[in-house]
Each structure stands twice: as C-alpha cells, then as structure tokens.
Amino acid sequence: SSATSPAPGATAFPTGPTAVYFRSPQDGFVGTSGRGMFRTTDGGASWRGDTLPSSPATSSYSVSSLTFMDSLVGLYATDYCDIFKTTDGGIRWAHRTSSSTGWFQATVSAVTPTTAIAQIHTTAISRTTDAGETWTSLFQEPSGNNIAAVHFVDSLRGWIAVGGGSKIVRRTTDGGLTWDSVKTAAPISLRSIAAVGPDTVFIAGNSGYLARSTDGGRTWELKNSGIPSSSYLSSLAAFDSKTLLAGGGNGCIYWSTSAGETWTNCHNLGN
C-alpha cells in the first residue's frame, strides 16, 4: 500500500515519535511511546491524541510501526510484539496477535489489501494473507541477531534491517523465499529501513544516522544533514525517491524533499 507525503511541517510531541505514516498529504498518524496515537487531518498543522487499547502484556507500550492496507484497514505493531488492527480508518483498534518474545520493537509492512509482512519475533518475520487475522512464519534470521525492521516495496521485493552487531540488510526478490545479504558499513545498530522502487533504499538508526543506497545496497551514502546526532531514528517512511519522513526519539518528525540530501528541522506546531 502506498502512502503520500504531508504538507511541509513538523511537530514536537510530548514523547518521541516511534512510528509515522501518512495516507494522504493531509491525513497522517504518529505513534508514540506510552502516549497513544496522534492524528492530523490538516497536513500537520494540528494533531489530536487518541488513547489506544491495552495489550495482553501491558497497558503502556510504544507503537513501533504503522501501516495501512487500504483506506479503512490498518495495522500497527508494538514494542511487545503485538499486532493491532483497525477496519474503520483508525477510529478503533483491536488486538490481533502477540509473540511470546517479551519486549522488542516489532514492525509491519503492508504489501496488498490483504497481505502484510511483520517482524513480531526478535529473529523472524511472518506473513498474513487475511489482513492481519492470522500469521504464518516466513523467514528466520540465520545469524541469530535481532531483526530491527522490515519493509516490502511490492509482493516480491522486500528488505530487512538486521540489528545487533551485524549491521547488514537483507534483500528478497521472490516474496521472502530467499534472501541476499548486503553489507552497510553502518557505524551503529540499525533501527529502521524504507525502500523505493527496485534499487533505492534508506536505513537509519541511533545517533542521527541515516544512509541511502541507489544501487540495491552495493554502496551507501550518509544522508542526514539537518538531523541532530541525538536523534534515535526508529521510524522511517519513503514516499517516493525524493520525499521521506523520519521519526526521532527527541520528540520530532523530520522531512526531506531532496532524497535525503537535507532535512528540515523540527518546530512546534502544537500538540
């Protein structure tokens, strides 16, 4: 499912944005750590906070990833490896599945109106073909390191960012049946990944680190001008080859309209 970029703007939230997703230039969602979900319908000029349901593990959690499969059906993942689902465009959310992993930031990526890929276990990803109702195992990370994030461009092409000390990403072109390993030379642990088209992919992590590859991961360039080194970039969304959003642990959302060459600093638009 594709997303479109918001109107230029950024918001400082009472707690760091842990997930960001825009369905249209005006309609966007931001998940936070322990403070529920914020939604804008005016391109970020104002935001409304929504309380989210408790998970089986805890009443207070981070929304670690968010995606919509169509205009009504959406999924979000939590840092306790839960998946929640909405069927009314984000007004109400219901719990759908949990992992026994305990605390770990899960991610979810929509592929079609019924198919999504999620990392709801520390070292594995799963697939749903019924819009999040049931999940089956798709891939187990062979290194034993945690999977930090997953993002699929379409039903065949997807990427995994591997955390821990590996600092690698994996790429599939057959829907997740096989995966190629790609080195990144990242100086920190990876936290998020977003791909655009067949060969352009962005990775991000601690200390404001954000890099881009335009050749399928063979080479990488640092693209974080304007992002403070204090930023913990746990959420990254690429809408096209030039427009991106990044969520930082310093309470800000940053955006770029230049393929990551420069990023606009955060300013308060009100909570």
PDB file of N, CA and C in Angstrom, residues 11 13-23 27-40 46-53 59-68 73-78 82-86 88-94 108 235 253 271:
ATOM      1  N   THR A  11       6.388  18.457  13.865  1.00  0.00           N
ATOM      2  CA  THR A  11       5.745  18.612  15.157  1.00  0.00           C
ATOM      3  C   THR A  11       6.650  18.099  16.252  1.00  0.00           C
ATOM      4  N   PHE A  13       6.375  16.396  19.767  1.00  0.00           N
ATOM      5  CA  PHE A  13       5.374  15.691  20.550  1.00  0.00           C
ATOM      6  C   PHE A  13       5.843  15.567  21.994  1.00  0.00           C
ATOM      7  N   PRO A  14       4.902  15.289  22.926  1.00  0.00           N
ATOM      8  CA  PRO A  14       5.297  15.173  24.322  1.00  0.00           C
ATOM      9  C   PRO A  14       6.195  13.975  24.584  1.00  0.00           C
ATOM     10  N   THR A  15       6.221  13.033  23.684  1.00  0.00           N
ATOM     11  CA  THR A  15       7.148  11.909  23.750  1.00  0.00           C
ATOM     12  C   THR A  15       7.572  11.576  22.333  1.00  0.00           C
ATOM     13  N   GLY A  16       8.699  10.944  22.169  1.00  0.00           N
ATOM     14  CA  GLY A  16       9.257  10.769  20.841  1.00  0.00           C
ATOM     15  C   GLY A  16       8.379   9.979  19.900  1.00  0.00           C
ATOM     16  N   PRO A  17       8.246  10.415  18.631  1.00  0.00           N
ATOM     17  CA  PRO A  17       7.532   9.628  17.627  1.00  0.00           C
ATOM     18  C   PRO A  17       8.254   8.304  17.398  1.00  0.00           C
ATOM     19  N   THR A  18       7.541   7.218  17.542  1.00  0.00           N
ATOM     20  CA  THR A  18       8.130   5.901  17.335  1.00  0.00           C
ATOM     21  C   THR A  18       7.652   5.256  16.043  1.00  0.00           C
ATOM     22  N   ALA A  19       6.618   5.835  15.414  1.00  0.00           N
ATOM     23  CA  ALA A  19       6.124   5.359  14.126  1.00  0.00           C
ATOM     24  C   ALA A  19       5.405   6.510  13.443  1.00  0.00           C
ATOM     25  N   VAL A  20       5.537   6.593  12.129  1.00  0.00           N
ATOM     26  CA  VAL A  20       4.875   7.668  11.383  1.00  0.00           C
ATOM     27  C   VAL A  20       4.355   7.107  10.065  1.00  0.00           C
ATOM     28  N   TYR A  21       3.123   7.508   9.686  1.00  0.00           N
ATOM     29  CA  TYR A  21       2.534   7.046   8.432  1.00  0.00           C
ATOM     30  C   TYR A  21       1.510   8.063   7.958  1.00  0.00           C
ATOM     31  N   PHE A  22       1.613   8.485   6.702  1.00  0.00           N
ATOM     32  CA  PHE A  22       0.655   9.396   6.107  1.00  0.00           C
ATOM     33  C   PHE A  22      -0.078   8.692   4.973  1.00  0.00           C
ATOM     34  N   ARG A  23      -1.425   8.739   5.015  1.00  0.00           N
ATOM     35  CA  ARG A  23      -2.237   8.107   3.978  1.00  0.00           C
ATOM     36  C   ARG A  23      -2.518   9.059   2.826  1.00  0.00           C
ATOM     37  N   ASP A  27      -3.775  13.590   5.776  1.00  0.00           N
ATOM     38  CA  ASP A  27      -4.178  12.612   6.789  1.00  0.00           C
ATOM     39  C   ASP A  27      -3.004  11.741   7.203  1.00  0.00           C
ATOM     40  N   GLY A  28      -2.518  11.939   8.428  1.00  0.00           N
ATOM     41  CA  GLY A  28      -1.360  11.193   8.901  1.00  0.00           C
ATOM     42  C   GLY A  28      -1.493  10.753  10.344  1.00  0.00           C
ATOM     43  N   PHE A  29      -0.701   9.748  10.713  1.00  0.00           N
ATOM     44  CA  PHE A  29      -0.696   9.179  12.053  1.00  0.00           C
ATOM     45  C   PHE A  29       0.725   9.157  12.590  1.00  0.00           C
ATOM     46  N   VAL A  30       0.858   9.394  13.877  1.00  0.00           N
ATOM     47  CA  VAL A  30       2.133   9.242  14.562  1.00  0.00           C
ATOM     48  C   VAL A  30       1.904   8.411  15.813  1.00  0.00           C
ATOM     49  N   GLY A  31       2.640   7.322  15.945  1.00  0.00           N
ATOM     50  CA  GLY A  31       2.617   6.532  17.156  1.00  0.00           C
ATOM     51  C   GLY A  31       3.704   6.992  18.103  1.00  0.00           C
ATOM     52  N   THR A  32       3.455   6.878  19.399  1.00  0.00           N
ATOM     53  CA  THR A  32       4.397   7.358  20.400  1.00  0.00           C
ATOM     54  C   THR A  32       4.701   6.270  21.419  1.00  0.00           C
ATOM     55  N   SER A  33       5.533   6.615  22.367  1.00  0.00           N
ATOM     56  CA  SER A  33       5.907   5.700  23.442  1.00  0.00           C
ATOM     57  C   SER A  33       5.060   5.993  24.676  1.00  0.00           C
ATOM     58  N   GLY A  34       4.058   5.158  24.895  1.00  0.00           N
ATOM     59  CA  GLY A  34       3.236   5.279  26.088  1.00  0.00           C
ATOM     60  C   GLY A  34       2.220   6.390  26.072  1.00  0.00           C
ATOM     61  N   ARG A  35       2.097   7.132  24.963  1.00  0.00           N
ATOM     62  CA  ARG A  35       1.150   8.241  24.886  1.00  0.00           C
ATOM     63  C   ARG A  35       0.138   8.066  23.760  1.00  0.00           C
ATOM     64  N   GLY A  36      -0.025   6.845  23.285  1.00  0.00           N
ATOM     65  CA  GLY A  36      -1.040   6.568  22.291  1.00  0.00           C
ATOM     66  C   GLY A  36      -0.663   7.005  20.895  1.00  0.00           C
ATOM     67  N   MET A  37      -1.689   7.350  20.105  1.00  0.00           N
ATOM     68  CA  MET A  37      -1.532   7.712  18.709  1.00  0.00           C
ATOM     69  C   MET A  37      -1.986   9.154  18.503  1.00  0.00           C
ATOM     70  N   PHE A  38      -1.245   9.888  17.671  1.00  0.00           N
ATOM     71  CA  PHE A  38      -1.656  11.227  17.277  1.00  0.00           C
ATOM     72  C   PHE A  38      -2.046  11.201  15.800  1.00  0.00           C
ATOM     73  N   ARG A  39      -3.084  11.965  15.464  1.00  0.00           N
ATOM     74  CA  ARG A  39      -3.550  12.003  14.074  1.00  0.00           C
ATOM     75  C   ARG A  39      -3.741  13.448  13.629  1.00  0.00           C
ATOM     76  N   THR A  40      -3.360  13.725  12.398  1.00  0.00           N
ATOM     77  CA  THR A  40      -3.608  15.022  11.788  1.00  0.00           C
ATOM     78  C   THR A  40      -4.476  14.842  10.551  1.00  0.00           C
ATOM     79  N   SER A  46      -2.272  20.688  12.992  1.00  0.00           N
ATOM     80  CA  SER A  46      -2.769  20.356  14.330  1.00  0.00           C
ATOM     81  C   SER A  46      -2.864  18.848  14.460  1.00  0.00           C
ATOM     82  N   TRP A  47      -2.826  18.376  15.706  1.00  0.00           N
ATOM     83  CA  TRP A  47      -2.826  16.946  15.977  1.00  0.00           C
ATOM     84  C   TRP A  47      -3.804  16.635  17.103  1.00  0.00           C
ATOM     85  N   ARG A  48      -4.469  15.492  16.999  1.00  0.00           N
ATOM     86  CA  ARG A  48      -5.377  15.004  18.035  1.00  0.00           C
ATOM     87  C   ARG A  48      -4.823  13.706  18.601  1.00  0.00           C
ATOM     88  N   GLY A  49      -4.761  13.612  19.909  1.00  0.00           N
ATOM     89  CA  GLY A  49      -4.273  12.399  20.542  1.00  0.00           C
ATOM     90  C   GLY A  49      -5.386  11.395  20.787  1.00  0.00           C
ATOM     91  N   ASP A  50      -5.142  10.134  20.469  1.00  0.00           N
ATOM     92  CA  ASP A  50      -6.107   9.061  20.682  1.00  0.00           C
ATOM     93  C   ASP A  50      -5.526   8.020  21.639  1.00  0.00           C
ATOM     94  N   THR A  51      -6.324   7.606  22.611  1.00  0.00           N
ATOM     95  CA  THR A  51      -5.934   6.533  23.524  1.00  0.00           C
ATOM     96  C   THR A  51      -6.080   5.193  22.818  1.00  0.00           C
ATOM     97  N   LEU A  52      -5.117   4.317  23.007  1.00  0.00           N
ATOM     98  CA  LEU A  52      -5.125   3.012  22.359  1.00  0.00           C
ATOM     99  C   LEU A  52      -5.454   1.916  23.362  1.00  0.00           C
ATOM    100  N   PRO A  53      -5.973   0.774  22.900  1.00  0.00           N
ATOM    101  CA  PRO A  53      -6.305  -0.320  23.816  1.00  0.00           C
ATOM    102  C   PRO A  53      -5.063  -0.943  24.435  1.00  0.00           C
ATOM    103  N   SER A  59      -0.364  -2.260  29.678  1.00  0.00           N
ATOM    104  CA  SER A  59      -1.267  -1.181  29.300  1.00  0.00           C
ATOM    105  C   SER A  59      -0.509   0.001  28.708  1.00  0.00           C
ATOM    106  N   SER A  60       0.821   0.006  28.833  1.00  0.00           N
ATOM    107  CA  SER A  60       1.635   1.097  28.324  1.00  0.00           C
ATOM    108  C   SER A  60       2.708   0.536  27.398  1.00  0.00           C
ATOM    109  N   TYR A  61       2.675   0.940  26.135  1.00  0.00           N
ATOM    110  CA  TYR A  61       3.619   0.409  25.153  1.00  0.00           C
ATOM    111  C   TYR A  61       3.909   1.465  24.105  1.00  0.00           C
ATOM    112  N   SER A  62       4.916   1.207  23.282  1.00  0.00           N
ATOM    113  CA  SER A  62       5.228   2.063  22.143  1.00  0.00           C
ATOM    114  C   SER A  62       4.596   1.495  20.879  1.00  0.00           C
ATOM    115  N   VAL A  63       4.078   2.380  20.044  1.00  0.00           N
ATOM    116  CA  VAL A  63       3.672   1.990  18.698  1.00  0.00           C
ATOM    117  C   VAL A  63       4.938   2.008  17.856  1.00  0.00           C
ATOM    118  N   SER A  64       5.446   0.847  17.532  1.00  0.00           N
ATOM    119  CA  SER A  64       6.753   0.781  16.883  1.00  0.00           C
ATOM    120  C   SER A  64       6.685   0.768  15.366  1.00  0.00           C
ATOM    121  N   SER A  65       5.500   0.518  14.787  1.00  0.00           N
ATOM    122  CA  SER A  65       5.354   0.517  13.333  1.00  0.00           C
ATOM    123  C   SER A  65       3.877   0.637  12.995  1.00  0.00           C
ATOM    124  N   LEU A  66       3.584   1.243  11.842  1.00  0.00           N
ATOM    125  CA  LEU A  66       2.205   1.536  11.460  1.00  0.00           C
ATOM    126  C   LEU A  66       2.085   1.485   9.957  1.00  0.00           C
ATOM    127  N   THR A  67       1.016   0.851   9.450  1.00  0.00           N
ATOM    128  CA  THR A  67       0.800   0.781   8.014  1.00  0.00           C
ATOM    129  C   THR A  67      -0.690   0.655   7.731  1.00  0.00           C
ATOM    130  N   PHE A  68      -1.119   1.099   6.562  1.00  0.00           N
ATOM    131  CA  PHE A  68      -2.494   0.906   6.125  1.00  0.00           C
ATOM    132  C   PHE A  68      -2.496   0.088   4.844  1.00  0.00           C
ATOM    133  N   VAL A  73      -8.530  -0.325   6.410  1.00  0.00           N
ATOM    134  CA  VAL A  73      -7.844  -1.380   7.158  1.00  0.00           C
ATOM    135  C   VAL A  73      -6.387  -1.002   7.391  1.00  0.00           C
ATOM    136  N   GLY A  74      -5.987  -0.967   8.663  1.00  0.00           N
ATOM    137  CA  GLY A  74      -4.613  -0.657   9.023  1.00  0.00           C
ATOM    138  C   GLY A  74      -4.124  -1.569  10.128  1.00  0.00           C
ATOM    139  N   LEU A  75      -2.815  -1.645  10.268  1.00  0.00           N
ATOM    140  CA  LEU A  75      -2.176  -2.457  11.296  1.00  0.00           C
ATOM    141  C   LEU A  75      -1.110  -1.626  11.997  1.00  0.00           C
ATOM    142  N   TYR A  76      -0.987  -1.823  13.308  1.00  0.00           N
ATOM    143  CA  TYR A  76       0.198  -1.281  13.973  1.00  0.00           C
ATOM    144  C   TYR A  76       0.813  -2.355  14.865  1.00  0.00           C
ATOM    145  N   ALA A  77       2.125  -2.263  15.015  1.00  0.00           N
ATOM    146  CA  ALA A  77       2.885  -3.187  15.850  1.00  0.00           C
ATOM    147  C   ALA A  77       3.405  -2.437  17.066  1.00  0.00           C
ATOM    148  N   THR A  78       3.688  -3.166  18.149  1.00  0.00           N
ATOM    149  CA  THR A  78       4.145  -2.545  19.386  1.00  0.00           C
ATOM    150  C   THR A  78       5.515  -3.074  19.787  1.00  0.00           C
ATOM    151  N   ASP A  82       3.154  -7.081  19.661  1.00  0.00           N
ATOM    152  CA  ASP A  82       1.729  -7.219  19.396  1.00  0.00           C
ATOM    153  C   ASP A  82       1.399  -6.640  18.023  1.00  0.00           C
ATOM    154  N   ILE A  83       0.300  -7.113  17.432  1.00  0.00           N
ATOM    155  CA  ILE A  83      -0.276  -6.519  16.241  1.00  0.00           C
ATOM    156  C   ILE A  83      -1.718  -6.120  16.556  1.00  0.00           C
ATOM    157  N   PHE A  84      -2.053  -4.846  16.268  1.00  0.00           N
ATOM    158  CA  PHE A  84      -3.414  -4.351  16.398  1.00  0.00           C
ATOM    159  C   PHE A  84      -3.942  -3.985  15.015  1.00  0.00           C
ATOM    160  N   LYS A  85      -5.279  -4.047  14.856  1.00  0.00           N
ATOM    161  CA  LYS A  85      -5.896  -3.827  13.547  1.00  0.00           C
ATOM    162  C   LYS A  85      -7.066  -2.851  13.666  1.00  0.00           C
ATOM    163  N   THR A  86      -7.216  -1.993  12.655  1.00  0.00           N
ATOM    164  CA  THR A  86      -8.398  -1.152  12.515  1.00  0.00           C
ATOM    165  C   THR A  86      -9.103  -1.492  11.214  1.00  0.00           C
ATOM    166  N   ASP A  88     -11.837   0.704  10.451  1.00  0.00           N
ATOM    167  CA  ASP A  88     -12.622   1.921  10.243  1.00  0.00           C
ATOM    168  C   ASP A  88     -11.736   3.153  10.078  1.00  0.00           C
ATOM    169  N   GLY A  89     -10.566   2.950   9.501  1.00  0.00           N
ATOM    170  CA  GLY A  89      -9.690   4.074   9.199  1.00  0.00           C
ATOM    171  C   GLY A  89      -8.918   4.631  10.364  1.00  0.00           C
ATOM    172  N   GLY A  90      -8.845   3.886  11.467  1.00  0.00           N
ATOM    173  CA  GLY A  90      -8.054   4.316  12.609  1.00  0.00           C
ATOM    174  C   GLY A  90      -8.853   4.863  13.771  1.00  0.00           C
ATOM    175  N   ILE A  91     -10.175   4.769  13.705  1.00  0.00           N
ATOM    176  CA  ILE A  91     -11.001   5.245  14.820  1.00  0.00           C
ATOM    177  C   ILE A  91     -10.920   4.277  15.998  1.00  0.00           C
ATOM    178  N   ARG A  92     -11.035   2.997  15.704  1.00  0.00           N
ATOM    179  CA  ARG A  92     -10.947   1.955  16.736  1.00  0.00           C
ATOM    180  C   ARG A  92      -9.910   0.913  16.314  1.00  0.00           C
ATOM    181  N   TRP A  93      -9.205   0.365  17.309  1.00  0.00           N
ATOM    182  CA  TRP A  93      -8.181  -0.644  17.065  1.00  0.00           C
ATOM    183  C   TRP A  93      -8.450  -1.854  17.955  1.00  0.00           C
ATOM    184  N   ALA A  94      -8.172  -3.053  17.451  1.00  0.00           N
ATOM    185  CA  ALA A  94      -8.379  -4.286  18.215  1.00  0.00           C
ATOM    186  C   ALA A  94      -7.141  -5.161  18.122  1.00  0.00           C
ATOM    187  N   VAL A 108       5.766  -3.717  10.880  1.00  0.00           N
ATOM    188  CA  VAL A 108       4.805  -4.316   9.956  1.00  0.00           C
ATOM    189  C   VAL A 108       4.795  -3.501   8.673  1.00  0.00           C
ATOM    190  N   SER A 235      11.832   5.259  13.185  1.00  0.00           N
ATOM    191  CA  SER A 235      10.788   5.164  12.168  1.00  0.00           C
ATOM    192  C   SER A 235      11.213   5.929  10.924  1.00  0.00           C
ATOM    193  N   ILE A 253       9.526  15.004  14.234  1.00  0.00           N
ATOM    194  CA  ILE A 253       9.471  14.382  12.914  1.00  0.00           C
ATOM    195  C   ILE A 253      10.264  15.277  11.969  1.00  0.00           C
ATOM    196  N   ASN A 271       0.471  20.647  20.145  1.00  0.00           N
ATOM    197  CA  ASN A 271       0.104  19.261  20.429  1.00  0.00           C
ATOM    198  C   ASN A 271      -1.387  19.132  20.611  1.00  0.00           C
TER     199      ASN A 271
END
